[in-house]
Coordinates of C-alpha atoms in Angstrom, one line a residue:
M9 CA 51.9 -0.9 38.2
S10 CA 50.1 -3.5 36.3
G11 CA 51.6 -7.0 35.8
R12 CA 53.1 -5.9 32.4
Q13 CA 56.1 -3.6 32.5
K14 CA 56.8 -0.9 30.0
S15 CA 59.9 -1.1 27.7
R16 CA 62.0 2.0 27.4
G17 CA 62.8 3.3 24.0
R18 CA 60.8 0.8 21.9
G19 CA 57.3 -0.6 21.6
P20 CA 55.8 -3.0 24.1
R21 CA 57.3 -6.4 24.2
R22 CA 55.2 -9.5 24.0
P23 CA 56.1 -12.3 26.4
R24 CA 57.5 -15.3 24.6
G25 CA 55.2 -18.2 23.8
R26 CA 52.0 -16.0 24.0
P27 CA 50.0 -15.4 20.9
A28 CA 49.4 -11.8 19.7
S29 CA 46.3 -10.2 21.0
A30 CA 43.3 -10.9 18.8
P31 CA 41.8 -8.0 16.9
T32 CA 39.2 -6.0 18.8
R33 CA 35.6 -5.9 17.7
V34 CA 34.7 -2.9 19.8
G35 CA 32.8 -0.4 17.7
E36 CA 31.6 -2.9 15.1
S37 CA 28.0 -2.8 14.1
L38 CA 26.1 -6.1 14.0
T39 CA 22.6 -6.9 12.8
L40 CA 21.2 -9.4 15.4
D41 CA 18.1 -11.4 16.0
V42 CA 17.7 -11.3 19.8
G43 CA 17.0 -14.4 21.7
K44 CA 16.2 -15.2 25.3
V45 CA 17.0 -13.1 28.4
A46 CA 20.2 -13.7 30.2
H47 CA 21.4 -13.0 33.8
G48 CA 22.6 -9.4 34.2
G49 CA 20.0 -7.3 32.3
L50 CA 21.1 -8.7 28.9
C51 CA 19.7 -10.7 26.1
V52 CA 21.4 -13.4 24.0
A53 CA 22.1 -13.3 20.3
R54 CA 24.6 -14.9 17.9
H55 CA 26.7 -13.5 15.1
E56 CA 28.7 -15.8 12.9
G57 CA 28.8 -18.4 15.6
Q58 CA 29.9 -16.0 18.4
V59 CA 27.6 -15.4 21.3
V60 CA 26.6 -11.7 21.8
F61 CA 25.2 -10.4 25.1
V62 CA 23.1 -7.4 24.1
R63 CA 22.0 -4.6 26.4
H64 CA 18.9 -2.4 25.8
A65 CA 17.2 -5.1 23.7
L66 CA 14.3 -7.4 24.3
P67 CA 13.7 -11.0 23.3
G68 CA 12.3 -11.4 19.8
E69 CA 13.7 -8.1 18.5
R70 CA 15.9 -7.4 15.5
V71 CA 18.4 -4.8 16.2
I72 CA 21.6 -3.1 15.1
A73 CA 24.0 -3.4 18.0
E74 CA 27.4 -1.8 18.6
V75 CA 30.1 -4.0 20.1
T76 CA 31.3 -2.6 23.5
D77 CA 33.6 -5.4 24.5
G78 CA 35.4 -8.4 23.0
T79 CA 37.7 -9.6 20.2
T80 CA 37.5 -12.0 17.3
K81 CA 38.7 -14.7 19.7
S82 CA 36.6 -13.9 22.7
R83 CA 34.1 -16.6 23.9
F84 CA 31.4 -13.9 23.7
L85 CA 30.9 -10.2 22.9
R86 CA 29.1 -7.5 24.7
A87 CA 27.0 -5.0 22.7
D88 CA 24.5 -2.2 23.0
A89 CA 21.3 -2.1 20.8
V90 CA 21.6 1.3 19.1
Q91 CA 18.9 0.9 16.6
I92 CA 15.7 -1.2 16.8
L93 CA 14.7 -2.7 13.4
R94 CA 11.9 -4.8 14.7
A95 CA 10.5 -3.9 18.2
A96 CA 9.0 -6.3 20.7
P97 CA 5.4 -5.4 21.6
Q98 CA 6.6 -4.9 25.2
R99 CA 9.0 -2.1 24.3
V100 CA 8.2 1.4 25.7
T101 CA 9.9 4.8 25.7
P102 CA 12.2 5.0 28.8
A103 CA 10.9 7.3 31.5
C104 CA 14.4 8.5 32.1
P105 CA 16.1 10.7 29.4
W106 CA 19.5 9.4 30.5
S107 CA 18.7 5.8 29.9
G108 CA 20.1 4.2 26.8
P109 CA 23.3 3.1 25.0
G110 CA 26.3 4.9 26.3
Q111 CA 24.4 6.7 29.0
C112 CA 23.6 6.0 32.7
G113 CA 24.3 2.4 33.6
G114 CA 22.0 2.3 36.6
C115 CA 18.9 0.8 35.0
D116 CA 18.6 -2.2 32.7
W117 CA 14.9 -2.4 31.8
Q118 CA 13.8 1.2 31.3
H119 CA 12.8 0.3 27.7
T120 CA 10.0 -2.0 28.8
S121 CA 7.2 -2.1 31.3
V122 CA 7.9 -3.0 34.9
D123 CA 5.5 -5.9 34.6
Y124 CA 7.4 -7.4 31.7
S125 CA 10.7 -6.7 33.4
R126 CA 9.5 -8.9 36.3
E127 CA 8.6 -11.7 33.8
L128 CA 12.2 -11.5 32.5
K129 CA 13.6 -11.6 36.0
A130 CA 11.5 -14.7 36.7
Q131 CA 12.8 -16.4 33.6
V132 CA 16.4 -15.7 34.8
V133 CA 15.7 -17.1 38.3
R134 CA 14.1 -20.2 36.8
E135 CA 16.9 -20.8 34.4
Q136 CA 19.6 -20.4 37.1
L137 CA 17.8 -22.8 39.4
Q138 CA 17.4 -25.4 36.7
R139 CA 20.9 -25.1 35.2
L140 CA 23.0 -24.8 38.4
A141 CA 20.9 -26.7 41.0
G142 CA 18.7 -29.0 38.9
I143 CA 15.6 -27.5 40.5
D144 CA 12.6 -27.1 38.2
R145 CA 10.3 -24.6 39.8
Q146 CA 7.9 -21.9 38.7
V147 CA 8.8 -18.5 40.0
E148 CA 6.9 -15.3 40.1
V149 CA 8.8 -12.0 40.9
E150 CA 6.5 -10.1 43.2
A151 CA 6.1 -6.3 43.5
L152 CA 6.8 -5.0 46.9
P153 CA 4.0 -3.2 48.8
G154 CA 3.3 0.3 47.5
E155 CA 5.0 -0.4 44.1
S156 CA 3.2 0.6 40.9
D157 CA 5.3 1.8 37.9
G158 CA 8.8 0.9 39.1
L159 CA 9.8 4.6 39.6
H160 CA 10.7 6.7 42.6
W161 CA 11.6 4.0 45.1
R162 CA 15.4 4.2 45.7
T163 CA 16.2 5.8 49.1
R164 CA 20.0 5.6 48.8
V165 CA 21.9 7.0 45.8
E166 CA 25.6 7.1 45.2
L167 CA 26.6 10.0 42.8
A168 CA 30.0 10.4 41.2
I169 CA 31.6 13.8 40.4
D170 CA 33.2 14.4 37.0
P171 CA 36.4 16.5 36.5
A172 CA 34.2 19.5 35.8
G173 CA 32.5 19.2 39.3
R174 CA 29.2 18.0 37.9
S175 CA 27.4 15.2 39.7
G176 CA 26.1 12.1 37.9
L177 CA 25.9 8.4 37.6
R178 CA 28.4 6.1 36.0
A179 CA 28.0 4.5 32.5
H180 CA 27.6 0.7 32.3
R181 CA 30.8 -1.1 33.1
S182 CA 32.7 2.2 33.1
H183 CA 34.2 4.8 35.4
R184 CA 32.9 7.5 33.1
V185 CA 30.4 9.9 34.8
V186 CA 27.2 10.7 33.0
P187 CA 25.9 14.1 34.4
V188 CA 22.2 13.9 35.2
E189 CA 19.6 16.3 36.5
E190 CA 17.6 13.7 38.4
C191 CA 17.2 10.0 38.9
A192 CA 13.8 8.5 37.8
I193 CA 14.1 5.6 40.2
A194 CA 15.1 7.7 43.3
V195 CA 12.6 9.0 45.7
P196 CA 11.8 12.7 45.1
Q197 CA 13.6 13.8 48.3
V198 CA 16.9 12.9 46.7
A199 CA 16.7 15.6 44.1
K200 CA 15.4 18.1 46.7
T201 CA 18.7 17.8 48.5
G202 CA 20.4 19.6 45.6
A203 CA 22.8 16.8 45.0
F204 CA 22.2 16.8 41.3
S205 CA 22.6 20.5 40.8
G206 CA 25.3 23.1 41.5
Q207 CA 29.0 22.8 41.1
W208 CA 31.0 20.6 43.5
P209 CA 34.4 21.9 44.6
P210 CA 37.7 20.3 43.5
G211 CA 38.6 17.3 45.5
V212 CA 35.1 16.0 45.9
T213 CA 34.8 12.7 44.1
G214 CA 31.4 11.5 45.1
V215 CA 28.2 12.3 47.0
D216 CA 26.1 9.7 48.9
V217 CA 22.4 10.7 49.5
V218 CA 20.3 8.8 52.0
V219 CA 16.6 9.3 52.7
P220 CA 16.1 7.3 55.9
G221 CA 12.9 5.9 57.2
V222 CA 13.1 8.3 60.2
G223 CA 14.4 11.8 60.0
E224 CA 15.7 14.1 57.3
P225 CA 17.8 13.2 54.3
V226 CA 21.6 13.1 54.8
M227 CA 24.4 13.9 52.3
V228 CA 27.9 12.5 52.7
T229 CA 30.6 13.9 50.4
L230 CA 33.6 11.8 49.4
P231 CA 36.3 11.6 50.5
E232 CA 34.8 11.8 53.9
L233 CA 36.3 14.7 56.0
Q234 CA 34.1 13.9 59.1
P235 CA 33.0 10.6 60.6
T236 CA 30.1 9.0 58.7
P237 CA 26.8 9.8 60.6
S238 CA 24.3 7.1 61.4
V239 CA 20.7 7.3 60.3
R240 CA 17.6 5.6 61.6
E241 CA 15.6 3.1 59.6
R242 CA 12.2 1.8 60.6
V243 CA 11.0 -1.8 60.0
V244 CA 7.3 -2.3 60.3
T245 CA 5.7 -5.7 60.2
A246 CA 2.0 -6.6 60.3
S247 CA 2.5 -9.6 62.7
H248 CA 5.7 -9.0 64.6
G249 CA 5.8 -5.4 65.6
T250 CA 8.1 -2.5 64.7
H251 CA 11.7 -1.7 65.4
D252 CA 13.9 1.3 64.6
L253 CA 17.5 0.5 63.8
D254 CA 20.6 2.7 63.5
V255 CA 22.7 2.2 60.4
S256 CA 25.7 4.0 58.9
A257 CA 24.7 6.5 56.2
R258 CA 27.2 4.6 54.0
G259 CA 26.5 1.1 55.4
F260 CA 24.4 -1.6 53.9
W261 CA 20.6 -1.2 54.0
Q262 CA 17.9 -2.3 51.6
V263 CA 17.3 0.7 49.3
H264 CA 13.6 0.0 48.6
P265 CA 11.5 1.4 51.5
A266 CA 9.3 -1.7 51.7
A267 CA 12.1 -4.3 51.3
A268 CA 13.3 -4.8 54.9
S269 CA 9.8 -5.0 56.4
T270 CA 8.7 -7.5 53.7
F271 CA 11.7 -9.7 54.1
V272 CA 11.5 -9.8 57.9
E273 CA 7.8 -10.6 57.7
H274 CA 8.3 -13.5 55.3
V275 CA 11.4 -15.0 57.1
L276 CA 9.6 -15.0 60.4
Q277 CA 6.5 -16.5 58.9
E278 CA 8.4 -19.3 57.2
L279 CA 10.8 -20.1 60.1
E280 CA 8.3 -19.9 62.9
P281 CA 10.8 -19.2 65.7
R282 CA 9.7 -20.7 69.0
P283 CA 10.5 -19.6 72.6
D284 CA 13.8 -20.9 73.9
E285 CA 15.3 -21.7 70.5
R286 CA 18.8 -21.0 69.4
V287 CA 19.1 -18.9 66.3
L288 CA 22.2 -18.1 64.1
D289 CA 22.0 -14.9 62.0
L290 CA 24.9 -14.9 59.5
Y291 CA 26.0 -11.8 57.7
C292 CA 23.7 -10.1 60.1
G293 CA 24.6 -6.5 59.3
V294 CA 23.1 -4.1 61.8
G295 CA 20.8 -6.8 63.2
V296 CA 17.5 -6.4 61.3
F297 CA 16.7 -10.1 61.4
A298 CA 18.3 -10.7 64.8
T299 CA 16.2 -8.0 66.4
F300 CA 12.9 -9.6 65.4
L301 CA 14.2 -13.1 66.0
A302 CA 15.2 -12.1 69.6
D303 CA 11.6 -11.0 70.2
R304 CA 10.3 -14.4 69.2
V305 CA 12.7 -16.7 71.0
G306 CA 12.3 -14.7 74.2
P307 CA 14.4 -14.5 77.4
D308 CA 15.4 -18.1 77.4
G309 CA 16.4 -18.2 73.8
V310 CA 19.7 -17.4 72.2
V311 CA 20.5 -15.3 69.1
V312 CA 24.0 -15.2 67.7
G313 CA 24.8 -12.7 64.9
V314 CA 28.0 -12.9 62.8
E315 CA 29.0 -9.9 60.7
G316 CA 32.3 -9.0 59.0
D317 CA 32.0 -5.2 59.1
E318 CA 33.0 -3.7 62.5
R319 CA 30.9 -0.6 62.2
A320 CA 27.8 -2.7 61.4
T321 CA 28.5 -5.0 64.3
E322 CA 28.8 -2.0 66.6
E323 CA 25.5 -0.7 65.4
A324 CA 23.9 -4.1 65.8
D325 CA 25.1 -4.1 69.4
T326 CA 23.2 -0.8 69.9
N327 CA 20.1 -2.0 68.1
L328 CA 20.0 -5.2 70.2
A329 CA 20.9 -3.6 73.5
S330 CA 17.3 -4.1 74.8
A331 CA 16.6 -7.4 73.1
R332 CA 14.6 -9.9 75.1
A333 CA 16.8 -12.8 74.2
D334 CA 20.4 -13.7 75.1
V335 CA 22.2 -12.0 72.2
H336 CA 25.8 -12.6 71.2
L337 CA 27.4 -10.6 68.3
V338 CA 30.6 -11.9 66.7
C339 CA 32.7 -9.7 64.3
G340 CA 34.7 -11.6 61.8
D341 CA 34.7 -13.4 58.5
V342 CA 31.7 -15.7 58.5
G343 CA 33.6 -18.8 57.3
E344 CA 36.4 -18.3 59.8
V345 CA 34.0 -17.7 62.7
L346 CA 32.0 -20.9 61.9
A347 CA 35.3 -22.9 61.8
S348 CA 36.3 -21.6 65.3
P349 CA 35.3 -22.6 68.8
V350 CA 33.3 -19.3 69.1
I351 CA 30.1 -20.6 67.7
A352 CA 30.0 -23.5 70.2
E353 CA 30.7 -21.1 73.0
E354 CA 27.9 -18.7 71.9
L355 CA 25.3 -21.2 70.8
G356 CA 26.0 -23.8 73.5
Q357 CA 26.3 -27.6 73.0
H358 CA 23.7 -30.1 72.0
G359 CA 25.2 -33.4 72.8
H360 CA 28.8 -33.3 71.7
Q361 CA 28.6 -30.6 69.1
P362 CA 27.1 -27.1 68.7
H363 CA 23.6 -26.8 67.5
A364 CA 21.3 -24.1 66.1
D365 CA 17.5 -24.6 65.7
L366 CA 17.3 -21.9 63.0
V367 CA 19.8 -20.2 60.7
V368 CA 19.4 -17.0 58.6
L369 CA 21.9 -16.3 55.8
D370 CA 22.0 -12.9 54.1
P371 CA 25.3 -13.1 52.2
P372 CA 26.8 -10.6 49.8
R373 CA 26.3 -11.0 46.1
T374 CA 28.9 -13.7 45.8
G375 CA 26.8 -16.0 48.1
A376 CA 27.8 -18.1 51.1
G377 CA 29.7 -20.9 49.4
R378 CA 30.3 -24.5 50.2
Q379 CA 32.5 -24.0 53.3
V380 CA 29.8 -21.9 55.1
L381 CA 27.0 -24.2 54.1
E382 CA 28.9 -27.3 55.3
A383 CA 29.4 -25.6 58.7
V384 CA 25.8 -24.5 58.8
A385 CA 24.6 -28.1 58.0
A386 CA 26.8 -29.4 60.8
L387 CA 24.7 -27.3 63.3
T388 CA 21.7 -29.4 62.2
P389 CA 19.1 -26.6 62.1
R390 CA 15.5 -27.6 61.6
A391 CA 15.2 -24.8 59.0
M392 CA 17.3 -22.1 57.4
A393 CA 16.3 -19.0 55.4
Y394 CA 18.7 -17.9 52.7
V395 CA 18.3 -14.3 51.5
S396 CA 20.0 -13.7 48.1
C397 CA 20.4 -10.8 45.7
D398 CA 22.0 -13.0 43.0
P399 CA 20.0 -16.0 41.6
A400 CA 23.2 -17.7 40.2
A401 CA 24.9 -17.6 43.6
L402 CA 21.7 -18.8 45.2
A403 CA 21.3 -21.7 42.8
R404 CA 24.9 -22.8 43.3
D405 CA 24.5 -22.7 47.1
L406 CA 21.2 -24.6 46.9
S407 CA 23.0 -27.4 45.1
Y408 CA 25.6 -27.5 47.9
A409 CA 22.8 -27.6 50.5
A410 CA 21.1 -30.5 48.7
E411 CA 24.4 -32.5 48.9
L412 CA 24.4 -31.8 52.7
G413 CA 20.8 -33.0 53.2
Y414 CA 18.8 -29.8 52.9
E415 CA 16.1 -29.3 50.3
L416 CA 14.3 -26.2 49.0
H417 CA 11.0 -25.9 50.9
S418 CA 9.8 -22.6 49.6
L419 CA 11.1 -19.8 47.4
R420 CA 9.8 -16.3 46.8
A421 CA 11.3 -13.7 44.6
F422 CA 10.8 -9.9 45.1
D423 CA 11.3 -7.0 42.8
A424 CA 13.3 -5.0 45.3
F425 CA 15.1 -3.1 42.5
P426 CA 12.6 -2.2 39.8
M427 CA 13.9 -1.2 36.4
T428 CA 17.2 -3.0 37.1
H429 CA 18.1 -6.6 36.5
H430 CA 18.5 -7.3 40.3
V431 CA 16.0 -9.5 42.1
E432 CA 15.9 -10.6 45.8
C433 CA 15.1 -14.2 46.5
I434 CA 14.3 -15.8 49.9
A435 CA 14.8 -19.6 49.9
V436 CA 13.7 -21.6 52.9
L437 CA 15.5 -25.0 53.3
R438 CA 14.6 -27.9 55.5
P439 CA 16.2 -31.4 56.0
H440 CA 15.3 -33.9 53.4
A441 CA 12.4 -36.1 54.5
G442 CA 13.9 -38.9 56.5
E443 CA 17.4 -37.3 56.5
P444 CA 19.2 -37.8 59.8
M445 CA 20.2 -34.4 61.1
E446 CA 23.8 -35.5 61.9
H447 CA 26.8 -34.1 60.0
S448 CA 30.5 -34.5 60.6
I449 CA 32.3 -31.6 62.2
L450 CA 36.0 -31.0 62.7
P451 CA 37.3 -31.1 66.2
F452 CA 37.9 -27.7 67.7
E453 CA 41.6 -28.0 67.7
D454 CA 41.6 -28.2 63.9
R455 CA 39.7 -24.9 63.4
R456 CA 41.0 -21.4 63.1
E457 CA 39.8 -19.0 65.8
S458 CA 38.8 -15.5 64.7
G459 CA 38.3 -12.3 66.6
R460 CA 34.9 -11.2 67.8
C461 CA 33.1 -8.1 68.8
R462 CA 31.0 -7.7 71.9
G463 CA 29.3 -4.7 73.3
D464 CA 32.5 -2.9 74.1
G465 CA 34.1 -3.5 70.7
P466 CA 36.6 -6.2 69.6
V467 CA 38.0 -8.5 72.2

């Protein structure tokens, strides 16, 4: 049940003291002059003093937009541009016939070129950095190797099944399934599996298709009747070798085939791990960064990985079984693990408190947050690499890091999700010049201990 109960025998009762709901504006048509780009694949417009976030528009256009969410009292409205009265010169015909108002919600920028979409993403990153972190920096969103037109790159696709048994993708901000015959941003092997065609039997609610770096495509139907299989992904770097890693077919992995290799190469180049160093890999997943870091720090070095997902931690243990370094994997909430004695035990002491020479953070979209960054700063690393898929969360966390004595040393942004609003940023932080690398840390008895996973599972 929701928080509001139903009344029997009469209309819904309104709690005392609360004003009546404001009239909805959903379905209204508005003529708008579109302004700058906003975070989330939207552009900003105004109508009679109310902010409107418009999808399927471009800066500088004049459009007729249909309101999709909001009331007369809402701080802002959401709308779809359903008619273009004055087109921007960058507007193109979408490559996908299922892209547009009311259709598939997977892509945000099919109506412009991939080059211009990268300019829009760069504007968003710059604006978030300036607004949330006070950082004024030029940003270029770079194409990944092998990228050209922004199409045919996605190696993992999650399809939903509608009540008629047809597969498709969900509409924007909706559970409604839009049946499609193919996906323009997916690699061709996805369609060849037959996942888009045919009739799915009753009870099947979704289909996940994975085209791994090694081996044949895999389809997993939902709900799962069998254990989820693992697939093998290959990470190839120009300077640091190649590793194959096992990962669940439904686990987290970068969906662009060049993403993992590019990110590993850049992180290692910026951090410059040295033999014998102690490295902390937070939100380590199946160990993609930890595997290459272990090669660099060598047999006298230490790599500690922390991951909240038990299946991913088990796979990381497999992937790192033959690592050259002393590797420790901890399964648990990152914040709780950092606040427990576990980190000191695994990293070892430097003076009277635990210490890491390098830290890699690859948090979920919500970011790491103040608590995690305070704990990381207390480890006094000489450098940290922060891998982020959300520029707003990154900017917020960079502001926390600055308060803790770490400044932005370098930033690169990669178009790991062409045609969508998503962008991957890698920020490298180092101590402020002249900043003493000493930070207060709670005594161990004041911290909460969390569980951890080793090679034989949770202990």
